[in-house]
Coordinates of C-alpha atoms in Angstrom, one line a residue:
Chain Q
X72 CA 47.2 52.0 -135.2
X73 CA 50.2 55.0 -135.4
X74 CA 53.0 54.5 -137.2
X75 CA 56.5 56.6 -138.0
X76 CA 56.7 57.6 -141.6
X77 CA 60.3 58.1 -143.2
X78 CA 59.2 61.2 -143.1
X79 CA 59.3 61.9 -139.0
X80 CA 61.9 59.1 -139.3
X81 CA 63.9 62.2 -140.8
X82 CA 62.5 64.9 -137.9
X83 CA 63.8 63.1 -135.5
X84 CA 67.4 62.9 -137.1
X85 CA 67.4 66.6 -137.9
X86 CA 66.6 67.0 -134.3
X87 CA 68.6 64.4 -133.4
X88 CA 71.7 66.6 -135.6
X89 CA 70.7 70.5 -134.2
X90 CA 71.2 68.7 -130.2
X91 CA 74.1 67.5 -130.6
X92 CA 75.8 70.6 -132.1
X93 CA 74.1 73.1 -130.0
X94 CA 75.3 71.4 -126.5
X95 CA 79.0 70.3 -128.3
X96 CA 80.8 71.6 -125.9
X97 CA 78.1 71.8 -122.9
X98 CA 79.1 66.8 -124.6
X99 CA 82.9 68.5 -124.2
X100 CA 82.5 69.2 -120.3
X101 CA 81.1 66.0 -119.6
X102 CA 83.7 63.4 -120.5
X103 CA 86.2 66.4 -119.3
X104 CA 86.2 65.2 -115.4
X105 CA 87.1 60.5 -116.6
X106 CA 87.7 61.5 -120.2
X107 CA 89.6 63.3 -122.6
X108 CA 87.0 65.8 -122.9
X109 CA 86.4 65.5 -126.9
X110 CA 83.4 63.9 -127.7
X111 CA 81.1 66.3 -128.4
X112 CA 83.7 67.9 -130.9
X113 CA 83.8 64.4 -132.2
X114 CA 80.4 63.4 -132.7
X115 CA 79.3 67.3 -133.8
X116 CA 81.8 66.7 -136.8
X117 CA 80.0 64.1 -137.3
X118 CA 76.8 65.6 -137.3
X119 CA 77.5 68.6 -139.3
X120 CA 78.3 66.7 -142.1
X121 CA 75.4 65.0 -142.2
X122 CA 73.6 68.5 -142.3
X123 CA 75.8 69.5 -144.3
X124 CA 74.9 66.4 -146.9
X125 CA 71.8 66.1 -146.5
X126 CA 70.5 67.1 -150.5
X127 CA 73.2 64.1 -150.8
X128 CA 71.7 61.1 -148.5
X129 CA 69.8 58.6 -149.7
X130 CA 66.1 58.5 -149.5
X131 CA 65.0 55.4 -151.1
X132 CA 63.3 54.0 -147.8
X133 CA 64.2 54.7 -144.3
X134 CA 66.7 51.7 -144.4
X135 CA 68.6 53.5 -146.8
X136 CA 68.4 56.3 -145.6
X137 CA 68.9 55.1 -142.1
X138 CA 72.1 53.4 -143.5
X139 CA 74.2 56.3 -146.0
X140 CA 73.8 58.9 -142.7
X141 CA 75.8 56.3 -140.6
X142 CA 78.6 56.6 -144.1
X143 CA 78.3 59.9 -143.9
X144 CA 78.8 59.6 -139.5
X145 CA 81.4 56.7 -139.8
X146 CA 83.3 58.9 -142.3
X147 CA 83.1 62.1 -140.3
X148 CA 83.3 61.6 -136.1
X149 CA 86.2 61.2 -134.7
X150 CA 87.6 58.5 -132.7
X151 CA 85.2 56.1 -131.1
X152 CA 82.3 58.2 -131.9
X153 CA 82.6 56.9 -135.5
X154 CA 82.4 53.3 -135.1
X155 CA 79.3 54.2 -132.1
X156 CA 77.1 55.9 -133.8
X157 CA 78.0 55.4 -136.9
X158 CA 77.6 51.5 -136.9
X159 CA 74.8 52.2 -134.5
X160 CA 73.5 54.1 -137.7
X161 CA 74.0 51.6 -139.4
X162 CA 72.6 47.8 -137.9
X163 CA 68.9 50.5 -137.3
X164 CA 69.1 50.9 -141.6
X165 CA 70.1 47.5 -141.9
X166 CA 66.9 46.3 -140.0
X167 CA 64.9 49.0 -141.4
X168 CA 65.9 48.1 -144.9
X169 CA 63.1 48.7 -147.8
X170 CA 60.2 49.5 -145.2
X171 CA 58.5 52.7 -145.6
X172 CA 57.5 53.2 -142.2
X173 CA 57.3 51.8 -139.0
X174 CA 54.8 50.6 -136.0
X175 CA 56.1 51.3 -132.9
X176 CA 57.4 47.5 -132.5
X177 CA 59.5 48.0 -134.7
X178 CA 60.9 51.4 -134.1
X179 CA 61.6 49.4 -130.9
X180 CA 63.7 46.5 -133.2
X181 CA 65.2 48.7 -134.5
X182 CA 67.1 50.3 -131.6
X183 CA 68.0 47.3 -130.5
X184 CA 70.0 46.6 -133.5
X185 CA 71.4 49.8 -133.4
X186 CA 71.9 49.0 -129.7
X187 CA 74.0 45.2 -129.6
X188 CA 75.1 46.5 -133.0
X189 CA 77.3 49.0 -131.0
X190 CA 77.6 46.3 -128.1
X191 CA 79.3 44.2 -131.1
X192 CA 81.0 46.5 -132.3
X193 CA 83.1 47.7 -128.8
X194 CA 82.5 44.7 -126.8
X195 CA 80.5 46.8 -124.2
X196 CA 77.7 45.6 -122.4
X197 CA 75.4 47.1 -119.7
X198 CA 76.8 48.3 -116.0
X199 CA 80.3 48.1 -117.9
X200 CA 79.8 52.7 -118.0
X201 CA 78.6 53.0 -121.6
X202 CA 75.7 55.0 -123.3
X203 CA 74.6 51.6 -123.6
X204 CA 73.3 52.2 -120.4
X205 CA 71.0 54.5 -121.0
X206 CA 70.0 52.6 -125.4
X207 CA 69.0 49.2 -123.6
X208 CA 66.6 51.4 -121.5
X209 CA 65.3 52.9 -123.7
X210 CA 64.9 49.5 -125.8
X211 CA 63.4 48.3 -122.8
X212 CA 60.1 50.5 -122.5
X213 CA 59.6 52.2 -125.7
X214 CA 59.0 47.7 -125.8
X215 CA 57.5 47.5 -122.7
X216 CA 54.3 50.5 -124.5
X217 CA 54.4 47.8 -128.2
X218 CA 53.6 45.4 -126.0
X219 CA 51.2 47.0 -123.9
X220 CA 49.5 47.5 -127.3
X221 CA 49.4 51.1 -127.2
X222 CA 49.8 53.0 -130.3
X223 CA 50.4 56.5 -128.9
X224 CA 53.8 57.2 -130.2
X225 CA 53.7 60.9 -128.0
X226 CA 53.9 58.4 -125.3
X227 CA 56.3 56.3 -125.8
X228 CA 58.5 57.7 -126.6
X229 CA 58.5 60.1 -123.7
X230 CA 58.9 57.0 -121.4
X231 CA 61.1 55.8 -123.3
X232 CA 63.9 59.0 -123.2
X233 CA 62.6 59.1 -119.8
X234 CA 64.7 55.6 -119.4
X235 CA 67.3 57.3 -121.1
X236 CA 67.6 60.1 -118.3
X237 CA 67.2 57.9 -115.6
X238 CA 70.0 54.9 -117.3
X239 CA 73.0 57.9 -117.2
X240 CA 71.9 59.1 -114.2
X241 CA 72.7 55.4 -112.9
X242 CA 76.0 55.3 -114.8
X243 CA 77.4 57.9 -111.3
X244 CA 77.5 55.8 -109.6
X245 CA 79.5 52.9 -112.0
X246 CA 82.8 52.4 -112.5
X247 CA 84.1 53.1 -115.8
X248 CA 85.2 50.1 -117.4
X249 CA 85.5 50.9 -121.3
X250 CA 86.9 54.2 -123.3
X251 CA 89.8 56.2 -121.8
X252 CA 87.1 57.0 -118.0
X253 CA 88.1 53.5 -117.7
X254 CA 91.9 54.7 -116.7
X255 CA 90.5 56.7 -114.1
X256 CA 89.3 53.6 -112.4
X257 CA 87.7 54.4 -108.8
X258 CA 87.5 58.3 -110.4
X259 CA 84.9 57.8 -113.0
X260 CA 82.7 57.2 -109.8
X261 CA 80.1 60.2 -108.5
X262 CA 80.3 61.7 -112.8
X263 CA 77.6 60.2 -115.2
X264 CA 78.9 58.3 -118.5
X265 CA 79.6 60.6 -121.2
X266 CA 77.6 60.0 -124.3
X267 CA 75.0 57.8 -121.7
X268 CA 74.3 61.5 -120.6
X269 CA 74.1 62.8 -123.8
X270 CA 71.5 60.6 -125.2
X271 CA 69.6 61.4 -122.2
X272 CA 69.6 64.2 -123.4
X273 CA 69.1 63.1 -127.2
X274 CA 66.1 61.2 -126.4
X275 CA 64.1 64.0 -125.0
X276 CA 64.5 66.4 -127.4
X277 CA 63.2 64.1 -129.9
X278 CA 60.5 63.1 -127.5
X279 CA 59.6 66.8 -126.6
X280 CA 59.9 67.6 -131.0
X281 CA 56.7 67.5 -132.9
X282 CA 58.0 64.6 -135.0
X283 CA 55.2 62.7 -135.9
Chain O
X33 CA 94.2 80.4 -125.0
X34 CA 98.1 81.5 -126.8
X35 CA 98.6 79.6 -129.6
X36 CA 100.3 79.8 -133.4
X37 CA 97.3 78.9 -135.7
X38 CA 95.5 80.9 -138.9
X39 CA 92.4 78.8 -136.5
X40 CA 91.6 75.4 -135.3
X41 CA 89.6 73.8 -137.7
X42 CA 93.0 73.3 -140.2
X43 CA 94.8 72.6 -137.0
X44 CA 96.4 69.2 -138.1
X45 CA 95.3 69.8 -142.1
X46 CA 98.7 73.4 -142.1
X47 CA 100.0 71.1 -139.9
X48 CA 100.4 68.1 -142.1
X49 CA 101.0 70.0 -145.0
X50 CA 104.7 71.9 -143.2
X51 CA 105.1 68.2 -141.3
X52 CA 106.0 67.1 -145.5
X53 CA 107.7 70.7 -146.9
X54 CA 110.4 69.9 -144.4
X55 CA 111.0 66.4 -144.7
X56 CA 110.7 66.5 -148.6
X57 CA 111.2 62.7 -148.6
X58 CA 107.7 62.7 -146.9
X59 CA 104.1 63.7 -149.0
X60 CA 101.2 64.4 -147.0
X61 CA 98.1 63.0 -149.2
X62 CA 94.9 65.7 -148.0
X63 CA 91.7 64.3 -148.4
X64 CA 93.1 61.3 -145.5
X65 CA 95.5 63.2 -143.7
X66 CA 97.6 60.3 -144.5
X67 CA 101.9 61.2 -144.6
X68 CA 103.9 59.0 -146.5
X69 CA 107.4 57.9 -147.3
X70 CA 107.3 59.6 -151.1
X71 CA 108.9 56.0 -152.5
X72 CA 107.2 52.9 -151.2
X73 CA 109.4 49.7 -151.5
X74 CA 107.5 46.8 -152.1
X75 CA 108.8 44.5 -151.2
X76 CA 109.5 45.2 -147.4
X77 CA 106.4 44.8 -145.5
X78 CA 105.2 48.3 -144.7
X79 CA 104.8 49.7 -141.1
X80 CA 101.8 51.9 -139.4
X81 CA 100.7 54.2 -137.3
X82 CA 98.8 57.5 -136.6
X83 CA 95.8 58.0 -134.0
X84 CA 94.8 61.4 -132.5
X85 CA 97.3 64.0 -133.4
X86 CA 98.8 66.5 -130.6
X87 CA 101.4 63.8 -129.7
X88 CA 104.2 65.6 -132.4
X89 CA 106.5 64.8 -133.3
X90 CA 104.4 61.2 -133.1
X91 CA 103.4 59.7 -135.3
X92 CA 104.2 61.3 -138.7
X93 CA 107.9 62.1 -137.4
X94 CA 108.5 59.2 -137.2
X95 CA 107.9 58.1 -140.8
X96 CA 111.2 57.1 -143.1
X97 CA 113.8 54.5 -143.8
X98 CA 113.9 52.3 -140.5
X99 CA 110.9 52.9 -139.5
X100 CA 107.0 53.6 -140.2
X101 CA 105.7 54.1 -144.2
X102 CA 102.9 55.9 -143.3
X103 CA 101.2 58.1 -140.2
X104 CA 97.6 58.2 -140.1
X105 CA 96.6 61.4 -138.5
X106 CA 93.2 61.9 -136.4
X107 CA 92.0 65.5 -135.3
X108 CA 93.2 66.9 -131.7
X109 CA 93.1 63.3 -129.5
X110 CA 90.8 61.7 -131.9
X111 CA 91.3 58.5 -133.6
X112 CA 91.5 58.8 -137.6
X113 CA 88.2 57.4 -139.0
X114 CA 88.5 53.6 -140.4
X115 CA 88.0 54.7 -144.2
X116 CA 91.3 57.0 -143.5
X117 CA 93.4 54.6 -141.7
X118 CA 91.7 52.0 -145.3
X119 CA 93.1 54.4 -148.2
X120 CA 96.9 55.0 -145.9
X121 CA 97.0 50.8 -146.2
X122 CA 95.9 51.4 -149.8
X123 CA 98.2 53.4 -150.2
X124 CA 101.1 51.8 -148.9
X125 CA 100.3 47.9 -149.7
X126 CA 103.9 46.0 -150.7
X127 CA 103.4 43.1 -151.7
X128 CA 105.1 41.4 -148.4
X129 CA 102.2 42.7 -146.5
X130 CA 101.3 45.5 -144.2
X131 CA 101.1 46.4 -140.2
X132 CA 99.0 48.3 -138.4
X133 CA 101.4 48.8 -135.1
X134 CA 97.7 50.3 -133.1
X135 CA 98.0 52.5 -130.1
X136 CA 95.6 50.5 -126.9
X137 CA 93.0 52.7 -127.2
X138 CA 89.2 51.9 -127.8
X139 CA 89.1 54.5 -131.0
X140 CA 92.2 53.5 -132.0
X141 CA 91.6 49.8 -131.8
X142 CA 87.7 50.0 -133.5
X143 CA 89.0 52.1 -136.6
X144 CA 91.7 50.0 -137.3
X145 CA 90.4 46.4 -137.1
X146 CA 87.0 48.2 -139.4
X147 CA 89.9 49.2 -142.2
X148 CA 92.2 45.3 -141.7
X149 CA 89.1 44.0 -142.2
X150 CA 87.5 46.4 -144.8
X151 CA 91.9 46.2 -146.6
X152 CA 91.5 42.6 -146.6
X153 CA 88.3 42.2 -148.3
X154 CA 90.1 44.0 -151.1
X155 CA 92.5 40.9 -150.9
X156 CA 95.3 43.1 -149.2
X157 CA 97.3 41.3 -147.1
X158 CA 96.8 43.2 -143.4
X159 CA 97.4 42.6 -139.2
X160 CA 98.3 44.5 -136.5
X161 CA 99.9 45.0 -133.6
X162 CA 98.5 46.8 -130.1
X163 CA 100.6 49.3 -127.8
X164 CA 99.6 48.8 -123.8
X165 CA 102.3 50.0 -122.1
X166 CA 100.9 52.2 -119.9
X167 CA 101.7 50.8 -116.1
X168 CA 99.3 54.0 -114.7
X169 CA 96.0 51.5 -115.5
X170 CA 95.0 48.4 -114.0
X171 CA 95.3 45.3 -116.9
X172 CA 92.3 43.2 -116.2
X173 CA 89.2 41.2 -117.5
X174 CA 87.2 44.3 -117.0
X175 CA 88.7 47.6 -119.0
X176 CA 90.1 47.3 -122.2
X177 CA 92.9 47.3 -121.0
X178 CA 96.5 50.2 -120.4
X179 CA 96.9 52.4 -123.1
X180 CA 100.4 52.7 -125.2
X181 CA 101.9 55.2 -124.5
X182 CA 105.8 56.9 -125.3
X183 CA 106.9 52.6 -125.7
X184 CA 105.1 53.0 -128.3
X185 CA 108.4 54.2 -130.0
X186 CA 110.2 51.6 -129.3
X187 CA 108.3 49.7 -131.3
X188 CA 107.8 52.2 -134.3
X189 CA 111.7 51.2 -134.5
X190 CA 112.7 47.8 -133.4
X191 CA 110.0 46.9 -136.4
X192 CA 111.4 48.8 -138.6
X193 CA 114.3 47.8 -138.2
X194 CA 112.9 44.5 -139.5
X195 CA 111.2 45.6 -142.0
X196 CA 114.1 46.9 -143.5
X197 CA 116.0 43.8 -143.9
X198 CA 113.0 41.9 -145.4
X199 CA 111.4 40.1 -142.8
X200 CA 108.5 38.7 -143.3
X201 CA 105.1 40.0 -142.3
X202 CA 104.7 37.0 -139.0
X203 CA 108.6 37.8 -138.3
X204 CA 108.2 41.5 -137.9
X205 CA 105.1 40.6 -135.8
X206 CA 106.4 38.9 -133.6
X207 CA 109.2 40.8 -132.6
X208 CA 107.4 44.2 -132.7
X209 CA 105.0 41.7 -130.1
X210 CA 108.6 41.3 -128.2
X211 CA 109.1 44.6 -128.2
X212 CA 105.7 44.9 -126.4
X213 CA 105.9 42.7 -123.8
X214 CA 108.9 44.6 -123.1
X215 CA 108.0 48.2 -123.2
X216 CA 106.6 49.6 -119.8
X217 CA 105.9 53.3 -118.7
X218 CA 104.5 55.4 -116.9
X219 CA 104.0 59.4 -116.5
X220 CA 103.4 62.7 -114.5
X221 CA 102.3 65.8 -115.2
X222 CA 101.8 69.6 -113.9
X223 CA 99.8 71.2 -115.6
X224 CA 96.6 69.5 -118.1
X225 CA 97.2 70.4 -121.7
X226 CA 94.6 72.9 -123.8
X227 CA 93.1 71.3 -127.2
X228 CA 93.0 73.9 -129.8
X229 CA 89.5 73.3 -130.9
X230 CA 88.1 73.5 -126.9
X231 CA 90.2 76.0 -125.8
X232 CA 90.5 76.2 -121.4
X233 CA 93.1 73.5 -120.5
X234 CA 90.9 69.9 -119.5
X235 CA 91.7 69.5 -116.1
X236 CA 91.5 72.2 -113.7
X237 CA 95.3 71.7 -111.3
X238 CA 96.3 74.2 -108.5
X239 CA 99.4 75.2 -108.2
X240 CA 100.9 73.5 -105.5
X241 CA 99.6 69.6 -107.4
X242 CA 100.3 66.8 -109.7
X243 CA 98.7 64.8 -111.2
X244 CA 99.9 61.2 -111.4
X245 CA 99.7 58.6 -114.1
X246 CA 97.8 60.7 -116.2
X247 CA 98.1 59.3 -120.0
X248 CA 98.6 61.5 -123.0
X249 CA 96.0 63.4 -124.2
X250 CA 95.1 65.0 -121.0
X251 CA 92.4 63.1 -119.3
X252 CA 92.7 63.1 -115.4
X253 CA 95.7 60.2 -113.9
X254 CA 95.2 58.2 -111.1
X255 CA 95.8 60.3 -108.4
X256 CA 96.2 64.0 -107.3
X257 CA 99.2 64.6 -104.5
X258 CA 100.9 67.3 -103.9
X259 CA 104.3 68.4 -106.3
X260 CA 107.8 65.9 -105.6
X261 CA 111.2 67.0 -106.2
X262 CA 112.3 65.7 -109.5
X263 CA 115.0 62.6 -107.1
X264 CA 111.7 61.2 -105.5
X265 CA 109.6 60.8 -108.0
X266 CA 111.9 59.6 -110.4
X267 CA 112.4 57.2 -107.5
X268 CA 108.9 56.2 -107.5
X269 CA 108.7 55.2 -111.6
X270 CA 112.4 54.1 -111.6
X271 CA 110.9 51.3 -108.5
X272 CA 107.4 51.1 -110.5
X273 CA 108.2 49.7 -113.7
X274 CA 111.4 47.4 -112.6
X275 CA 108.3 45.7 -110.8
X276 CA 106.9 45.3 -113.5
X277 CA 108.7 45.1 -115.9
X278 CA 110.3 42.3 -113.4
X279 CA 113.5 43.7 -114.6
X280 CA 116.3 41.0 -113.1
X281 CA 119.9 41.8 -112.0
X282 CA 122.5 41.9 -115.2
X283 CA 118.9 42.8 -117.2
X284 CA 120.1 45.6 -120.3
X285 CA 117.7 48.4 -121.1
X286 CA 117.5 51.2 -123.1
X287 CA 115.6 54.4 -121.4
X288 CA 113.5 56.6 -122.5
X289 CA 112.8 60.4 -121.0
X290 CA 109.5 61.6 -122.5
X291 CA 108.8 65.2 -122.9
X292 CA 104.9 66.4 -123.2
X293 CA 105.9 68.8 -125.0
X294 CA 106.4 71.6 -122.5
X295 CA 108.9 70.7 -119.9
X296 CA 112.5 72.2 -120.4
X297 CA 114.4 69.7 -121.6
X298 CA 116.9 70.8 -118.3
X299 CA 114.2 70.1 -116.4
X300 CA 114.1 66.3 -118.2
X301 CA 117.7 66.5 -118.2
X302 CA 117.4 66.7 -114.4
X303 CA 115.0 64.0 -114.2
X304 CA 117.1 61.4 -115.4
X305 CA 120.2 61.9 -113.6
X306 CA 117.7 60.8 -110.6
X307 CA 116.6 58.2 -112.5
X308 CA 120.5 56.6 -113.2
X309 CA 120.5 58.1 -108.7
X310 CA 117.9 54.9 -108.7
X311 CA 119.1 51.8 -111.4
X312 CA 120.1 49.3 -109.3
X313 CA 123.8 49.6 -110.1
X314 CA 123.4 46.0 -112.0
X315 CA 121.1 47.3 -114.7
X316 CA 123.2 47.6 -117.7
X317 CA 122.3 51.0 -119.3
X318 CA 122.3 50.5 -123.4
X319 CA 120.7 53.3 -124.9
X320 CA 119.0 56.8 -123.8
X321 CA 116.4 59.1 -125.5
X322 CA 115.2 62.5 -123.8
X323 CA 113.0 64.4 -125.5
X324 CA 110.2 65.3 -127.0
X325 CA 109.3 61.6 -128.6
X326 CA 105.0 61.2 -127.4
X327 CA 104.1 64.9 -126.3
X328 CA 100.0 65.8 -125.0
X329 CA 100.0 68.8 -127.1
X330 CA 102.0 71.5 -124.2
X331 CA 101.6 69.4 -121.1
X332 CA 104.1 69.7 -118.7
X333 CA 105.4 66.8 -117.3
X334 CA 107.1 63.7 -118.1
X335 CA 106.8 60.2 -118.9
X336 CA 109.5 57.4 -118.8
X337 CA 110.1 54.6 -120.4
X338 CA 111.9 50.8 -119.7
X339 CA 112.5 48.8 -122.6
X340 CA 113.8 45.4 -121.5
X341 CA 116.8 43.9 -124.5
X342 CA 118.0 40.4 -125.9
X343 CA 120.9 40.9 -128.1
X344 CA 117.8 40.8 -131.4
X345 CA 116.8 43.4 -130.0
X346 CA 119.8 44.9 -129.1
X347 CA 121.1 44.4 -132.6
X348 CA 117.0 45.9 -134.2
X349 CA 117.8 49.7 -132.0
X350 CA 121.6 49.6 -133.5
X351 CA 120.2 49.6 -136.9
X352 CA 119.8 53.0 -139.1
X353 CA 116.5 54.6 -138.7
X354 CA 116.0 58.4 -141.1
X355 CA 113.5 60.5 -139.8
X356 CA 112.8 63.7 -138.6
X357 CA 112.4 63.2 -134.8
X358 CA 114.1 59.2 -134.3
X359 CA 117.6 58.5 -134.9

């Protein structure tokens, strides 16, 4: 049975960092349609700092590694992104505490903890036009792959990425009720949620990267 | 983009340095981007506000006697982190406790709340209030509610005056909530603002159009419409505020005409003149503030705030305040 070793988890975080830095301007543009246009910048600020502190992260196990990433992100991402993305990493880190590798089932459960961490901090639920509308479908796709007995992690990551992209697409027909896009009411219709769309891009690149 | 800056990354820190140097009773803590009073009075409730930068003079311009003790400065239009807010709480801790005055935005609420919890774990007494004066935003169970805009300045003033009188944390919080429930604002913009790090306007708008019901971050308003005259706008906004505040006859109010950063004062005063034409004669204007208090960098536009007063609020509004931007 194949598992995700700590090395793979670190590669996933590195890929995520690279995608966020590469798409800083694009992610800001996504946020300009109904929000205030700073999402890409806020997010990149935290991950730039993560890249700078790469050598100082706690690597004693997967949980400590992800949690220490979360601390850097929470302190350095601007605006709402700090508590949301930092909180997600910290919740995932707590789940993976003491683990040296993750099965597909555990990886899915870890992402579920992250999603629930975001939900606890921000109070959003699925359908509110937030990044949760991409994250929960990804979690469900990974859980379904794990349940089917597959140990093909690369294939599961692909189906997770497709679910995120589809979830982000579906936010176009939702009216925002959280974050600054909620202030414009119906005018957020027709645009995807910036966070959900970004997750679609991030998971797609992770699935295409050679992380296993 | 044409801006008087050195680099977008250092804008907030260099601006705060400038504020502290221009106003010697203030000091700037660069590590956590906190502008605070040099002398912290441990025998009064301390008040902290803040949020994203780009709203100058808010909030550092309201730090001083009779208003705030510290302003925590985030990046342009982005909430400060919980670590920044936590350090502001520690740097201004008093025997009577600390009140956080938070504008109601997802990011600010999450970061200030996290800081409040962390400080409480350290045994510090901290409470918070959330300002939500913008009537452009629909307030319903399904949204995070209205956002905080220019009316926040009145909350700083009222809570600051009460704190300076030596009132308890519970009393200061109560009067801050009273101010919040009696203040309402509505704004409009003729142009977008340009966030320095992005370098281009946040939204595109054609020459003959305006955005009605905008916020203070270049986020779109509730409607795009052809540009209207000052009188037409003033009539619509005055009526909307009176209706939302349920101002009855013989009420007394304070009025704020707030520029968004790039509106000439001549237009702000002209606009106030228009407002007076549509105020019912039995509503008494107790005090008027015209100027730039809660800006949106270089946006052209303005907001109108009505603050319904009773005897207690009138007295507090008349108290002395010595700050860079509010007298």
